[in-house]
Coordinates of C-alpha atoms (C1' of nucleotides) and ligand atoms in Angstrom, one line a residue:
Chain U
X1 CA 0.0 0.0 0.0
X2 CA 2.6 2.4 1.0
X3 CA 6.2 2.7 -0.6
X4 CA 9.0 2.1 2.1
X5 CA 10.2 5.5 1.1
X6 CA 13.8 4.7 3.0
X7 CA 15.1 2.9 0.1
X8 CA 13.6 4.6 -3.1
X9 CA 12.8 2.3 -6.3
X10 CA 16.7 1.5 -7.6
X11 CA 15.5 1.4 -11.3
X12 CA 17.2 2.8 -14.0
X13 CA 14.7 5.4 -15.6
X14 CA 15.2 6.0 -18.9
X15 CA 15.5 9.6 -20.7
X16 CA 12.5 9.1 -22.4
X17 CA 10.3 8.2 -19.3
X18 CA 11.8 11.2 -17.9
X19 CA 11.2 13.4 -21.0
X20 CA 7.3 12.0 -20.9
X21 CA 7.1 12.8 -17.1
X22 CA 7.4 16.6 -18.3
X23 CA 5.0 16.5 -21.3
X24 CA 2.6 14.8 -18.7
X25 CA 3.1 17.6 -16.1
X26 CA 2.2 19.9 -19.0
X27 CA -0.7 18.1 -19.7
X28 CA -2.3 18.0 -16.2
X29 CA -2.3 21.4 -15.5
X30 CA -4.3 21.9 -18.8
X31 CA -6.8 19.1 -17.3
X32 CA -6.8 20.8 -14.0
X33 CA -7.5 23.8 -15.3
X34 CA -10.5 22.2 -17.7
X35 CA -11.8 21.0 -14.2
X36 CA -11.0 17.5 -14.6
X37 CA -11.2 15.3 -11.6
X38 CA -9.8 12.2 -12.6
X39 CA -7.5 10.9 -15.7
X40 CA -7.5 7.7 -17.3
X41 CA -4.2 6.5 -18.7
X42 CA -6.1 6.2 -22.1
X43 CA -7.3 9.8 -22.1
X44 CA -3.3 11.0 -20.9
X45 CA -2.2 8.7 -23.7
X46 CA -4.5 10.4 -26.4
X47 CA -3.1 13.9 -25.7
X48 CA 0.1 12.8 -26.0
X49 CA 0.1 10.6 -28.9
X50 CA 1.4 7.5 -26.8
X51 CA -0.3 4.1 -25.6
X52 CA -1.8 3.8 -22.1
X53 CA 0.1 0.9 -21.2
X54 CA 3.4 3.4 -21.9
X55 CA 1.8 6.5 -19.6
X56 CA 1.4 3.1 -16.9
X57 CA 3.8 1.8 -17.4
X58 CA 6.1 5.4 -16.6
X59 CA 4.2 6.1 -13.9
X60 CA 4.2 2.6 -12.4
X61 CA 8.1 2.9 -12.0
X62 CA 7.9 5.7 -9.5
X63 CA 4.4 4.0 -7.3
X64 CA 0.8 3.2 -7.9
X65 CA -0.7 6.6 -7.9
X66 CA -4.1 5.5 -10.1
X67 CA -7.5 3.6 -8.6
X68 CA -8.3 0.8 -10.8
X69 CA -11.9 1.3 -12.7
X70 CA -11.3 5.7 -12.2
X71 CA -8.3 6.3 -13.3
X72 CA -5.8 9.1 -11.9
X73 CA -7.1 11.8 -9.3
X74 CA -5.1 15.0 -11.4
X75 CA -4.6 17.7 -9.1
X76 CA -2.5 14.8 -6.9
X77 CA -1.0 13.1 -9.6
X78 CA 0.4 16.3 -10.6
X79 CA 2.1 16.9 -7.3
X80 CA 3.2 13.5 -7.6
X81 CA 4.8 14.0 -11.2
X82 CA 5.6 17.7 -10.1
X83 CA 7.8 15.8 -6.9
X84 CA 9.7 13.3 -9.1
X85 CA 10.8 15.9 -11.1
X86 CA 11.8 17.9 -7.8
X87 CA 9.9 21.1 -9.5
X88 CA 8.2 21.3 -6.5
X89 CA 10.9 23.5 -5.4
X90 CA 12.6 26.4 -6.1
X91 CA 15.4 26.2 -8.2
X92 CA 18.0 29.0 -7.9
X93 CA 20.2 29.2 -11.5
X94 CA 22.0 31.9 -13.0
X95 CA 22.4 32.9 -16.4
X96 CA 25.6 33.5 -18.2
X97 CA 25.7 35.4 -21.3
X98 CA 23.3 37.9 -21.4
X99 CA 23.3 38.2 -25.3
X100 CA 20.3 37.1 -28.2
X101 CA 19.7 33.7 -26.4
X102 CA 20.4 34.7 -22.5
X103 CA 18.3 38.0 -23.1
X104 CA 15.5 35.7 -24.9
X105 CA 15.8 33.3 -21.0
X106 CA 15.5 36.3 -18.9
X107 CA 12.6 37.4 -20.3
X108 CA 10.4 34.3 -20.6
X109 CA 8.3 33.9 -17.6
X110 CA 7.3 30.9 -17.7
X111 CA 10.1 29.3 -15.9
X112 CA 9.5 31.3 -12.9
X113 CA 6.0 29.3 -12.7
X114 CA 8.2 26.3 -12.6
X115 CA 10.4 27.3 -10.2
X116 CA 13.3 27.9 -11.9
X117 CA 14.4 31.5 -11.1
X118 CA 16.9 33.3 -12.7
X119 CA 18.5 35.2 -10.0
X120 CA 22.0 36.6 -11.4
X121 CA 23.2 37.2 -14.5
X122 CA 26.7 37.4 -15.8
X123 CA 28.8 39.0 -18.9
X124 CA 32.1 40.0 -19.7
X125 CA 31.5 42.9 -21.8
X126 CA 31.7 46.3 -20.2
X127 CA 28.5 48.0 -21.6
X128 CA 26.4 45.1 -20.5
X129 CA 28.2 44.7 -17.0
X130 CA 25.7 46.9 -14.1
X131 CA 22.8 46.8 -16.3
X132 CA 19.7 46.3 -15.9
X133 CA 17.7 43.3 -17.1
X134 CA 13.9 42.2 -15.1
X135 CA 15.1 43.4 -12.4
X136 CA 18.1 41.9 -12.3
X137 CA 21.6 43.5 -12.3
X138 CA 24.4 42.3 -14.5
X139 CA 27.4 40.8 -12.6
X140 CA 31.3 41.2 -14.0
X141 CA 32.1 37.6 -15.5
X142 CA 35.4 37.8 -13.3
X143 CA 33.4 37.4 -10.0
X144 CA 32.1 34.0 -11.7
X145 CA 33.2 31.6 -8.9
X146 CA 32.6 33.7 -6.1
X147 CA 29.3 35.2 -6.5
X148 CA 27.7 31.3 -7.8
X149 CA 28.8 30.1 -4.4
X150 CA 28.0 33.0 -2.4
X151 CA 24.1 33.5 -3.5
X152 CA 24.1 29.2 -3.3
X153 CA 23.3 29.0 -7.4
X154 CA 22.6 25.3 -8.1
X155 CA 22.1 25.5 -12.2
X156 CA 23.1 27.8 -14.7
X157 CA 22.2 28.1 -18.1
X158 CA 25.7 28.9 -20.7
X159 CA 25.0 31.2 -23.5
X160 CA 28.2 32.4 -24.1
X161 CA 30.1 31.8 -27.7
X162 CA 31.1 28.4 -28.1
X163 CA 34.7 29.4 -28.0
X164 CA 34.9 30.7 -24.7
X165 CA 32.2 28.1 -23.2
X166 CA 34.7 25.0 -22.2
X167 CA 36.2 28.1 -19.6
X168 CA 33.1 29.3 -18.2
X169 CA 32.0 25.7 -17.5
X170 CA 35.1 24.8 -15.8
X171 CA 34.5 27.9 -13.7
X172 CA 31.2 26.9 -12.9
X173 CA 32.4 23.1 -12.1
X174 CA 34.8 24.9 -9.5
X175 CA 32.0 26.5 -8.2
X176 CA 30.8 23.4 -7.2
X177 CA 27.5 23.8 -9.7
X178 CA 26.1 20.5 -10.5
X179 CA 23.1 21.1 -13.2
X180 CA 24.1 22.8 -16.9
X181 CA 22.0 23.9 -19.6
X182 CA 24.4 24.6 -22.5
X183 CA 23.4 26.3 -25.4
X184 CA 26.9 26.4 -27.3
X185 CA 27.1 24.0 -29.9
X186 CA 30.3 22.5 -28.0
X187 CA 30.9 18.6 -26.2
X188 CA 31.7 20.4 -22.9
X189 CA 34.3 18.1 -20.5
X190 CA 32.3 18.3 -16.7
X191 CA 33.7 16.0 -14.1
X192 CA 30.9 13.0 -13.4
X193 CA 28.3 13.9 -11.1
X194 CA 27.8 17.3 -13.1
X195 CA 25.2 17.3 -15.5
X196 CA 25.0 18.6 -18.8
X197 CA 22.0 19.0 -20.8
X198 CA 22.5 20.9 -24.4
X199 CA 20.2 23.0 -26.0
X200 CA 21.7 22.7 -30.3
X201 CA 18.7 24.4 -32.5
X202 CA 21.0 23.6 -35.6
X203 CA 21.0 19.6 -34.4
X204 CA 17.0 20.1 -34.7
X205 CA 17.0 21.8 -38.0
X206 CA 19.1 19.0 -39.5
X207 CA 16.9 16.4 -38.4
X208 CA 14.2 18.3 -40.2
X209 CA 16.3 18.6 -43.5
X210 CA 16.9 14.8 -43.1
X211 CA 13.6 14.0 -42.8
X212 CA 12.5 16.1 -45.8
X213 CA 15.3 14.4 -48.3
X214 CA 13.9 11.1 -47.2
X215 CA 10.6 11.9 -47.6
X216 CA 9.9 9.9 -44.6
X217 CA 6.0 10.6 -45.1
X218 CA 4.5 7.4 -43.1
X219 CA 1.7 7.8 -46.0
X220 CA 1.8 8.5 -49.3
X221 CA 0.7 12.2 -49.2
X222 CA 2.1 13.5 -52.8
X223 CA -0.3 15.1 -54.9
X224 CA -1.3 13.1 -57.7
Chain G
X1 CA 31.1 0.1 -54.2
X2 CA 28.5 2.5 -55.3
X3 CA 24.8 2.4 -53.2
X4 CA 22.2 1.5 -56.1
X5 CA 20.8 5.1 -55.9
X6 CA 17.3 3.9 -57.7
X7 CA 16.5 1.6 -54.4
X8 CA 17.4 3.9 -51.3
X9 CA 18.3 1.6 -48.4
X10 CA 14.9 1.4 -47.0
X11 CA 15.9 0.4 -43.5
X12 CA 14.6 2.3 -40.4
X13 CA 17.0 4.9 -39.6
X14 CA 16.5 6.1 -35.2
X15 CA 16.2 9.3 -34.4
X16 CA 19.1 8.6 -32.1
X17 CA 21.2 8.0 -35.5
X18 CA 20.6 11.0 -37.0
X19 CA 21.1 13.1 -33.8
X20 CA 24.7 11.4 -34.1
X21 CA 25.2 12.1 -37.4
X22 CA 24.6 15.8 -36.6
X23 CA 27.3 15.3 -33.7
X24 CA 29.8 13.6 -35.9
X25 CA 29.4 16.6 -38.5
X26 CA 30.3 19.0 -36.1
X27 CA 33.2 16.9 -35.1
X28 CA 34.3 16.4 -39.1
X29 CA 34.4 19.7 -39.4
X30 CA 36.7 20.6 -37.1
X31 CA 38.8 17.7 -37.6
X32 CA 39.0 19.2 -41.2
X33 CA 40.3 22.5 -39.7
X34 CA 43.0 20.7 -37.2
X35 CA 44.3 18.9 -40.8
X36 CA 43.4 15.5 -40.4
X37 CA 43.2 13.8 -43.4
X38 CA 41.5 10.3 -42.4
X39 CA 39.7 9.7 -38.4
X40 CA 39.2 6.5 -37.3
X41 CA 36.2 5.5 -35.4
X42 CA 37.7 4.8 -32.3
X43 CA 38.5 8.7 -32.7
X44 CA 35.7 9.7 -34.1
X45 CA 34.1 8.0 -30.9
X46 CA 36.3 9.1 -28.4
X47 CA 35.7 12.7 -29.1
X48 CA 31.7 12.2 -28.8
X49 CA 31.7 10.1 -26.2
X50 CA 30.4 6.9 -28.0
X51 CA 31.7 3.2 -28.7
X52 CA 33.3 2.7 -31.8
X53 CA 31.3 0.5 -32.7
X54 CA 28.6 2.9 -32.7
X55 CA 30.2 5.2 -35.1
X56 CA 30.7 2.4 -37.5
X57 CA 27.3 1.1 -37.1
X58 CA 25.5 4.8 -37.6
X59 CA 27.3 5.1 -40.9
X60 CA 27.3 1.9 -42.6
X61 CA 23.2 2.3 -42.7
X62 CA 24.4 4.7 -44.9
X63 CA 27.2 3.5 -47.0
X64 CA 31.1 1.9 -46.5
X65 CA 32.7 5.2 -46.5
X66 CA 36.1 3.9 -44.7
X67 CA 39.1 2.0 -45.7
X68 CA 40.1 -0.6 -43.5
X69 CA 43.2 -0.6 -41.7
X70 CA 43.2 3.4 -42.3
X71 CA 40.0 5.0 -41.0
X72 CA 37.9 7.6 -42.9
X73 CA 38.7 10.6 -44.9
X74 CA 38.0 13.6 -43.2
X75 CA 36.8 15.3 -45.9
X76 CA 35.4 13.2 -47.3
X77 CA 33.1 11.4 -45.0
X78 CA 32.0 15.4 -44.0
X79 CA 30.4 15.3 -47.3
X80 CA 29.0 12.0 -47.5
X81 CA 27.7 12.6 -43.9
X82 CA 26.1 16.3 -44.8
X83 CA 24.3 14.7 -48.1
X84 CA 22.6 12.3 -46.0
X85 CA 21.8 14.8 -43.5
X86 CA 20.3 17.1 -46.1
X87 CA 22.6 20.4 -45.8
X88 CA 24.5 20.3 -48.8
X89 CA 21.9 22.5 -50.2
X90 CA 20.1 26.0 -49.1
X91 CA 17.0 25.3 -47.0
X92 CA 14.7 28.5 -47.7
X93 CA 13.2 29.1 -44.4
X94 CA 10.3 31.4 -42.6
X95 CA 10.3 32.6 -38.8
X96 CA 7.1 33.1 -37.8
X97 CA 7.1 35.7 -34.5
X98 CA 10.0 37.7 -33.9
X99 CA 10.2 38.6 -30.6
X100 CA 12.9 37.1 -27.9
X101 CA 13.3 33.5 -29.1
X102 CA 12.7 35.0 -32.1
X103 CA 14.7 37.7 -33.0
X104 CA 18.0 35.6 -30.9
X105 CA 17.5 33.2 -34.0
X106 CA 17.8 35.7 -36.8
X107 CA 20.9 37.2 -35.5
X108 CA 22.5 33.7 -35.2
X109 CA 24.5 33.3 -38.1
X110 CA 25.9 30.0 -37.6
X111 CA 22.3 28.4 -39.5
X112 CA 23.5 30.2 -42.7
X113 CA 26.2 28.3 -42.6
X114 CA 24.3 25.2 -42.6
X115 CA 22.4 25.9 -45.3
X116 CA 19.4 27.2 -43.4
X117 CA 18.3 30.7 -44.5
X118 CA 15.7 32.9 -42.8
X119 CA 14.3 34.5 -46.1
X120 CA 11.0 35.8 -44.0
X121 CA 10.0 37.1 -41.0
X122 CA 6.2 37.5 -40.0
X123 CA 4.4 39.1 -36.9
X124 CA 1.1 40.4 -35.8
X125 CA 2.4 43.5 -34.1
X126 CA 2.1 46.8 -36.1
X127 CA 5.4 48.0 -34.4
X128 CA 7.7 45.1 -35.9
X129 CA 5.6 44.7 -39.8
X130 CA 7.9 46.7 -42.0
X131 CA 10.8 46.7 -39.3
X132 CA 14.2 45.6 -40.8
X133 CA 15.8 42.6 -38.8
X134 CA 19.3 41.6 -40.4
X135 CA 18.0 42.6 -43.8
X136 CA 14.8 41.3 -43.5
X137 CA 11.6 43.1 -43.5
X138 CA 8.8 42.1 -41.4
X139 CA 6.0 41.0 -43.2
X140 CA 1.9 40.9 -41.7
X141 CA 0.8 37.6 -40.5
X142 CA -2.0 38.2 -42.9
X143 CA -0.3 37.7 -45.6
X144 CA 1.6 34.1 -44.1
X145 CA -0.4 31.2 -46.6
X146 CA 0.4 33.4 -50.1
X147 CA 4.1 34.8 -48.9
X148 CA 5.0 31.2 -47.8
X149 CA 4.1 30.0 -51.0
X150 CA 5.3 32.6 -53.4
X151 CA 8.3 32.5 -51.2
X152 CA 8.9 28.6 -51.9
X153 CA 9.3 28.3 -47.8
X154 CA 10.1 25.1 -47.0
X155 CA 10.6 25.1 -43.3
X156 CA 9.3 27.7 -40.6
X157 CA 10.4 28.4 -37.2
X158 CA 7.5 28.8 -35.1
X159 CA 8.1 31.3 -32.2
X160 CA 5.0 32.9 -31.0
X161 CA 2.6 32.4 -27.9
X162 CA 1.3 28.7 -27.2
X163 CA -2.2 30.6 -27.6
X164 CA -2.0 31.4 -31.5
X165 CA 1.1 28.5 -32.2
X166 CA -1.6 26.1 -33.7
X167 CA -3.7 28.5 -35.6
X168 CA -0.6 29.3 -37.2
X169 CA 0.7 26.2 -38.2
X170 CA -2.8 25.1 -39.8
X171 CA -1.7 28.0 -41.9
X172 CA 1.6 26.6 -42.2
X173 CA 0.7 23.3 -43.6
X174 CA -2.0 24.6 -46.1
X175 CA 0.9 26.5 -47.3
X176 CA 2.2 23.0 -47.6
X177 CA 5.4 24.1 -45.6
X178 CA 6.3 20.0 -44.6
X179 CA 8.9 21.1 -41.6
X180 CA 8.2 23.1 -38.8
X181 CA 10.3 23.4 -35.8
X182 CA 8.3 24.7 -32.8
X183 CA 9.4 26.8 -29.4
X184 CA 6.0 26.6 -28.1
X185 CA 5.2 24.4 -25.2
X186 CA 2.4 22.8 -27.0
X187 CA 1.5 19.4 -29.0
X188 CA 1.1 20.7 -32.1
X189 CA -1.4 18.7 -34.3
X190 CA -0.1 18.4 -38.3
X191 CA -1.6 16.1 -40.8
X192 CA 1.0 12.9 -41.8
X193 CA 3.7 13.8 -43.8
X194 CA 4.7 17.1 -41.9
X195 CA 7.4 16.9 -39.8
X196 CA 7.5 18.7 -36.5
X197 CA 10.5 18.9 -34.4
X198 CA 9.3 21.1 -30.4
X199 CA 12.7 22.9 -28.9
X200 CA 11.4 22.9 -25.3
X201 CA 13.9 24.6 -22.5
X202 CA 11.5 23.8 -19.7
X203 CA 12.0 20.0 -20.1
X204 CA 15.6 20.3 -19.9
X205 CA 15.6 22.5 -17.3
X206 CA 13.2 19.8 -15.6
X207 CA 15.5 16.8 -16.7
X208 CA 18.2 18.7 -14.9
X209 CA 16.0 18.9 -11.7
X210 CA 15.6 15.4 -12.0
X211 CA 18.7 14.4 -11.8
X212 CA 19.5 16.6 -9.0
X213 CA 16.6 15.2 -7.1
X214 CA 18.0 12.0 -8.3
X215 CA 21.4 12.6 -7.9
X216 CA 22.1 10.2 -10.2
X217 CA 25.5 11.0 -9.6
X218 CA 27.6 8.0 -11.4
X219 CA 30.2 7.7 -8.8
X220 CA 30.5 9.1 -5.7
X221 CA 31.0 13.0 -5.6
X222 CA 29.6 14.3 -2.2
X223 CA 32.4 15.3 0.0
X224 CA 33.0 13.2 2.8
Chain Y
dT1 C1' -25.1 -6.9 -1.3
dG2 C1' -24.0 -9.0 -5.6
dT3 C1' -23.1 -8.1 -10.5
dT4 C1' -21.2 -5.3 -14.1
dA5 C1' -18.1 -2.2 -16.2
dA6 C1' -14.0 0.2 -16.1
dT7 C1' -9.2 0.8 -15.6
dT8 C1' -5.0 0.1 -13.2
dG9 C1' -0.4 -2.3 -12.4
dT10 C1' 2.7 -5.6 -14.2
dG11 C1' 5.1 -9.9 -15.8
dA12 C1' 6.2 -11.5 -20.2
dA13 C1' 6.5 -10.9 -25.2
dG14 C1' 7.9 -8.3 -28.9
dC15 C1' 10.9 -4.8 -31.0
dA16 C1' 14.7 -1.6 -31.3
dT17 C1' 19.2 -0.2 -30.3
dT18 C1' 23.8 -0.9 -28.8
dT19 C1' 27.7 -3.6 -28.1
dC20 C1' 30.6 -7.6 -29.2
dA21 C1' 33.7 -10.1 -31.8
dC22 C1' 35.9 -11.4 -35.8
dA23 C1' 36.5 -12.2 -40.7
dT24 C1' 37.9 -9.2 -44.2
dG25 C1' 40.6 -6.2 -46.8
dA26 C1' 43.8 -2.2 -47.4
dG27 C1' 48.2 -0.2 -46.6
dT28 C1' 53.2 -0.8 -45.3
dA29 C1' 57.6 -2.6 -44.7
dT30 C1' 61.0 -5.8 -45.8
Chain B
dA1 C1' 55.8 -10.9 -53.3
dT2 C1' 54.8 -12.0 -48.6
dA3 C1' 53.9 -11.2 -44.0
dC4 C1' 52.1 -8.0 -40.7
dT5 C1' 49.3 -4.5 -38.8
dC6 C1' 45.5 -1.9 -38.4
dA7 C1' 40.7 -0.7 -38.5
dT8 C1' 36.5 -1.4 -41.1
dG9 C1' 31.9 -3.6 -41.8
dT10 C1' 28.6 -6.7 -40.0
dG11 C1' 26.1 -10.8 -38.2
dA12 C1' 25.0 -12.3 -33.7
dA13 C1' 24.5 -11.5 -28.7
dA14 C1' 23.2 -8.4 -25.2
dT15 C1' 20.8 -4.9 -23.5
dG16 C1' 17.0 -1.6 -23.2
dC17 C1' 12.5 0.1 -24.2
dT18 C1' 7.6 -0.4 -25.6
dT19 C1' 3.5 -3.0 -26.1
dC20 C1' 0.5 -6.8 -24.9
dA21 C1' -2.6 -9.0 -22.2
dC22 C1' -4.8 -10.1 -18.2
dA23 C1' -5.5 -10.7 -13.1
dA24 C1' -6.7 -7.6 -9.6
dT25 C1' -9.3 -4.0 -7.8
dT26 C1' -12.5 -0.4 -7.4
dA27 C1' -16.8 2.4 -8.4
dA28 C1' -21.5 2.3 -9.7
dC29 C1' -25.8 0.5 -9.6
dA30 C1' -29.6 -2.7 -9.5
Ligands
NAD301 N1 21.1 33.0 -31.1 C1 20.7 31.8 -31.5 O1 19.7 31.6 -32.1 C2 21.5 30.6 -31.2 C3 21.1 29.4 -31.7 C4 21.8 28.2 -31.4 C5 22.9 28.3 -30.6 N2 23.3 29.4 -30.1 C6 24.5 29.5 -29.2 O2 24.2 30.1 -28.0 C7 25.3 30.9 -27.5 C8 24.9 32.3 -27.4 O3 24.4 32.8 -28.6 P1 23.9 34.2 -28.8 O4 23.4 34.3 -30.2 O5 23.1 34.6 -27.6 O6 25.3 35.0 -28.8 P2 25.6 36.5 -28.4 O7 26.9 36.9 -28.9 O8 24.4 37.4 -28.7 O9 25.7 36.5 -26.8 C9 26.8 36.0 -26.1 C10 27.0 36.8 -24.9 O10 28.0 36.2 -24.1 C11 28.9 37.3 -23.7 N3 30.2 36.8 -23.5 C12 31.2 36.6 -24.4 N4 32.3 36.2 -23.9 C13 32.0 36.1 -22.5 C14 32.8 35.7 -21.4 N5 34.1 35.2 -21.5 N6 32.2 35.7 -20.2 C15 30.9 36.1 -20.1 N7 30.2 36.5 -21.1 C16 30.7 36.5 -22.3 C17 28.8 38.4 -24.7 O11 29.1 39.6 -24.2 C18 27.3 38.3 -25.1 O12 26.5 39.1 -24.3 C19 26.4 30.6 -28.5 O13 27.2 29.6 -28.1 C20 25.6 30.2 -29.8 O14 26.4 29.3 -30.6 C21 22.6 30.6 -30.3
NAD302 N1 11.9 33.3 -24.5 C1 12.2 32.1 -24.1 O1 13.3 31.9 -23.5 C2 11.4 30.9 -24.3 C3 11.7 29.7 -23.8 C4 11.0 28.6 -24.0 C5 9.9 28.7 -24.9 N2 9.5 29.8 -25.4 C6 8.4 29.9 -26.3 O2 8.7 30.5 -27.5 C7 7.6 31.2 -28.0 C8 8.0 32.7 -28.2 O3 8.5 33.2 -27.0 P1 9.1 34.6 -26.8 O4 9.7 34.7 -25.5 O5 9.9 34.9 -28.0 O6 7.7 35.5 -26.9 P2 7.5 37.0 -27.4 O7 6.2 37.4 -26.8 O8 8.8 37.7 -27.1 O9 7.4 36.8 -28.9 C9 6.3 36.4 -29.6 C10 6.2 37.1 -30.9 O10 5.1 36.6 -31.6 C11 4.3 37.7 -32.1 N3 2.9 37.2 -32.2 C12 1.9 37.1 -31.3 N4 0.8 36.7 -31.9 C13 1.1 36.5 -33.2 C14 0.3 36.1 -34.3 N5 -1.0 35.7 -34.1 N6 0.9 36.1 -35.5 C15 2.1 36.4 -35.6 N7 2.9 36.8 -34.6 C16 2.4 36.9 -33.4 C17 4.4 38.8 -31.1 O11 4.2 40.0 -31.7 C18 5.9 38.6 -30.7 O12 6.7 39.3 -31.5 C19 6.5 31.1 -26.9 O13 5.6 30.1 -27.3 C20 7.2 30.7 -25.7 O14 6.4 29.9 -24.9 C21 10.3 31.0 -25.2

DNA sequence: TGTTAATTGTGAAGCATTTCACATGAGTAT
DNA sequence: ATACTCATGTGAAATGCTTCACAATTAACA
């Protein structure tokens, strides 16, 4: 009935089921908000293109959070999801490289609602340094190390040039920073226990091109 | 020795693959610049953080590009590996909002170099139609089905509000634009045959949380 | 309170992807 | 020419992920 929560499910989880945890996060806070009580796996399934036995199947490796014959009571699944992800937190991260992409970060406010918040921001260039941006002052790249561990920063997102990236991160390891979202189109080196997620727009764009030279329509759809 | 072009190798390439392929062209391309003449896989494998194996397998879907006992040809396999991936040509593409996201991607001029050029910008907002963004001039929205088509768009870059992103691709794909790659955090519904590819920050920021939560730390890191 | 309908949770089966391991072939040196 | 080395290309094995199928369980209702 209960989990012995001392010694959590040793499974491996897979990217994908984590990947799917998100998109079904996503999805019920949509169904709370259309007042839904309860979710089956079949109607989660349907709004995410998947089968039911997959969205079980996820869910199953982290505890039995559905009643057999109703389905899954939303509102608490979604703190359940919204736990395993530990978004049920606030996250404090820091943003380095306050140009097209950083700028774009600051702005969106969405990830506040998750609870990641972006509380300092770093460049090197003098015009950009002591500026302003939501409310949030630009700190000198050179106080890097210092200033992550002083304000306790546990993620940053890197949206510097590629060139200068491998540094930064190194800086950031030193600052004993453990979560990375790297937007620089770069294999960055990070000690293990450091993790590195990359953000490459160009690796997405080729994947469409590919699938448009193989015409990998799943049905004919060529005009006649 | 040559691939009997009339009969493409109908086998079913992974995702995965092709996201390596990307990789490995990156990686060609700057072993073209340090002056290698021929990588092996181990090499090739070492530098991505793969098996070689792996490497060998991914290509030979495609082709026997090496020479045994040597390696591959730098130079070579870069082109081989960029025809399959569909960037040995220019890909005439549309962004469709220019705001942050937006506007970050125009400036960005790494995609040119790839083949991918933004040929069109559209908005709704009165202040940005007839703005000039790296050359471009901001059409109307209004316009988006007859400029995409008398444009010959063949890809767009969706970066407005979740709220109007799937009004706009039904636009999109009676424009019979087949590629879209999306920055709204929405399932976007497209008939068979269009390929959409979603660039979603949040989940990686929530894959990063995870693994905190998780930490999924391979080998002991925590100080003592 | 018993019967029916619905839907979960999960081993096992079915696929897909990765890794192994080695025969094969190309280049090199003698 | 012949032997030797090196690294590819690829079936086969191993591993991982998804789907199947059904027993178990609950809600609803007569
Ligand atoms: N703009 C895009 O659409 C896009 C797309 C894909 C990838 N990227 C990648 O994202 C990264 C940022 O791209 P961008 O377009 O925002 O570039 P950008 O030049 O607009 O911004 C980079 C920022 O980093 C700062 N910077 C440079 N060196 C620094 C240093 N040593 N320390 C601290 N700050 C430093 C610059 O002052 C600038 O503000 C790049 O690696 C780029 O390849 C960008
Ligand atoms: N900024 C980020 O860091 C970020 C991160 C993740 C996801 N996203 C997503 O990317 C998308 C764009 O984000 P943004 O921050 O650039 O937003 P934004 O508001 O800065 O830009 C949206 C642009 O779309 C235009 N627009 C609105 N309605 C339109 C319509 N009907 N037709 C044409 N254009 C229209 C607006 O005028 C604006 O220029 C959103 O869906 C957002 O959720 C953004």
């Amino acid at each position: 009935m209960d989990i012995p929560s001392g010694s959590p499910t040793k499974k491996r989880i897979s990217e994908s089921t984590i990947h799917r945890l998100s998109r079904y996060f996503r999805t019920l806070s949509l169904l709370e908000k259309e007042n839904f009580e309860t979710v089956s796996s079949k109607e989660l399934a349907k709004r995410e293109k998947l089968t039911p036995a997959q969205v079980r199947k996820d869910l199953s490796f982290f505890g039995s959070f559905g009643t057999r014959g109703l389905g899954y009571p939303v509102a608490e699944l979604k703190a359940k999801v919204s736990r395993i992800l530990g978004i049920d937190r606030i996250w404090r991260v820091a943003l380095i490289g306050v140009g097209n992409i950083g700028s774009a970060m600051v702005s969106y406010k969405e990830f506040i609602k998750q609870g990641f918040h972006i509380v300092k921001l770093f460049d090197n260039d003098q015009r950009k340094i002591g500026s302003n941006h939501k409310g949030i002052i630009v700190s000198d790249i050179k106080n890097l190390r210092t200033e992550l561990q002083d304000d306790r920063i546990e993620m940053v997102i890197v949206a510097v040039p590629a060139t200068v990236a491998q540094y930064i991160v190194d800086v950031v390891v030193k600052a004993e920073v453990k979560a990375i979202l790297n937007f620089a189109p770069i294999n960055l080196k990070v000690p293990p226990g450091v993790h590195v997620r990359n953000e490459n727009m160009a690796m997405e764009l080729e994947y469409l091109s590919f699938a448009m030279v193989n015409h990998h329509s799943p049905k004919g759809i060529g005009k006649a």
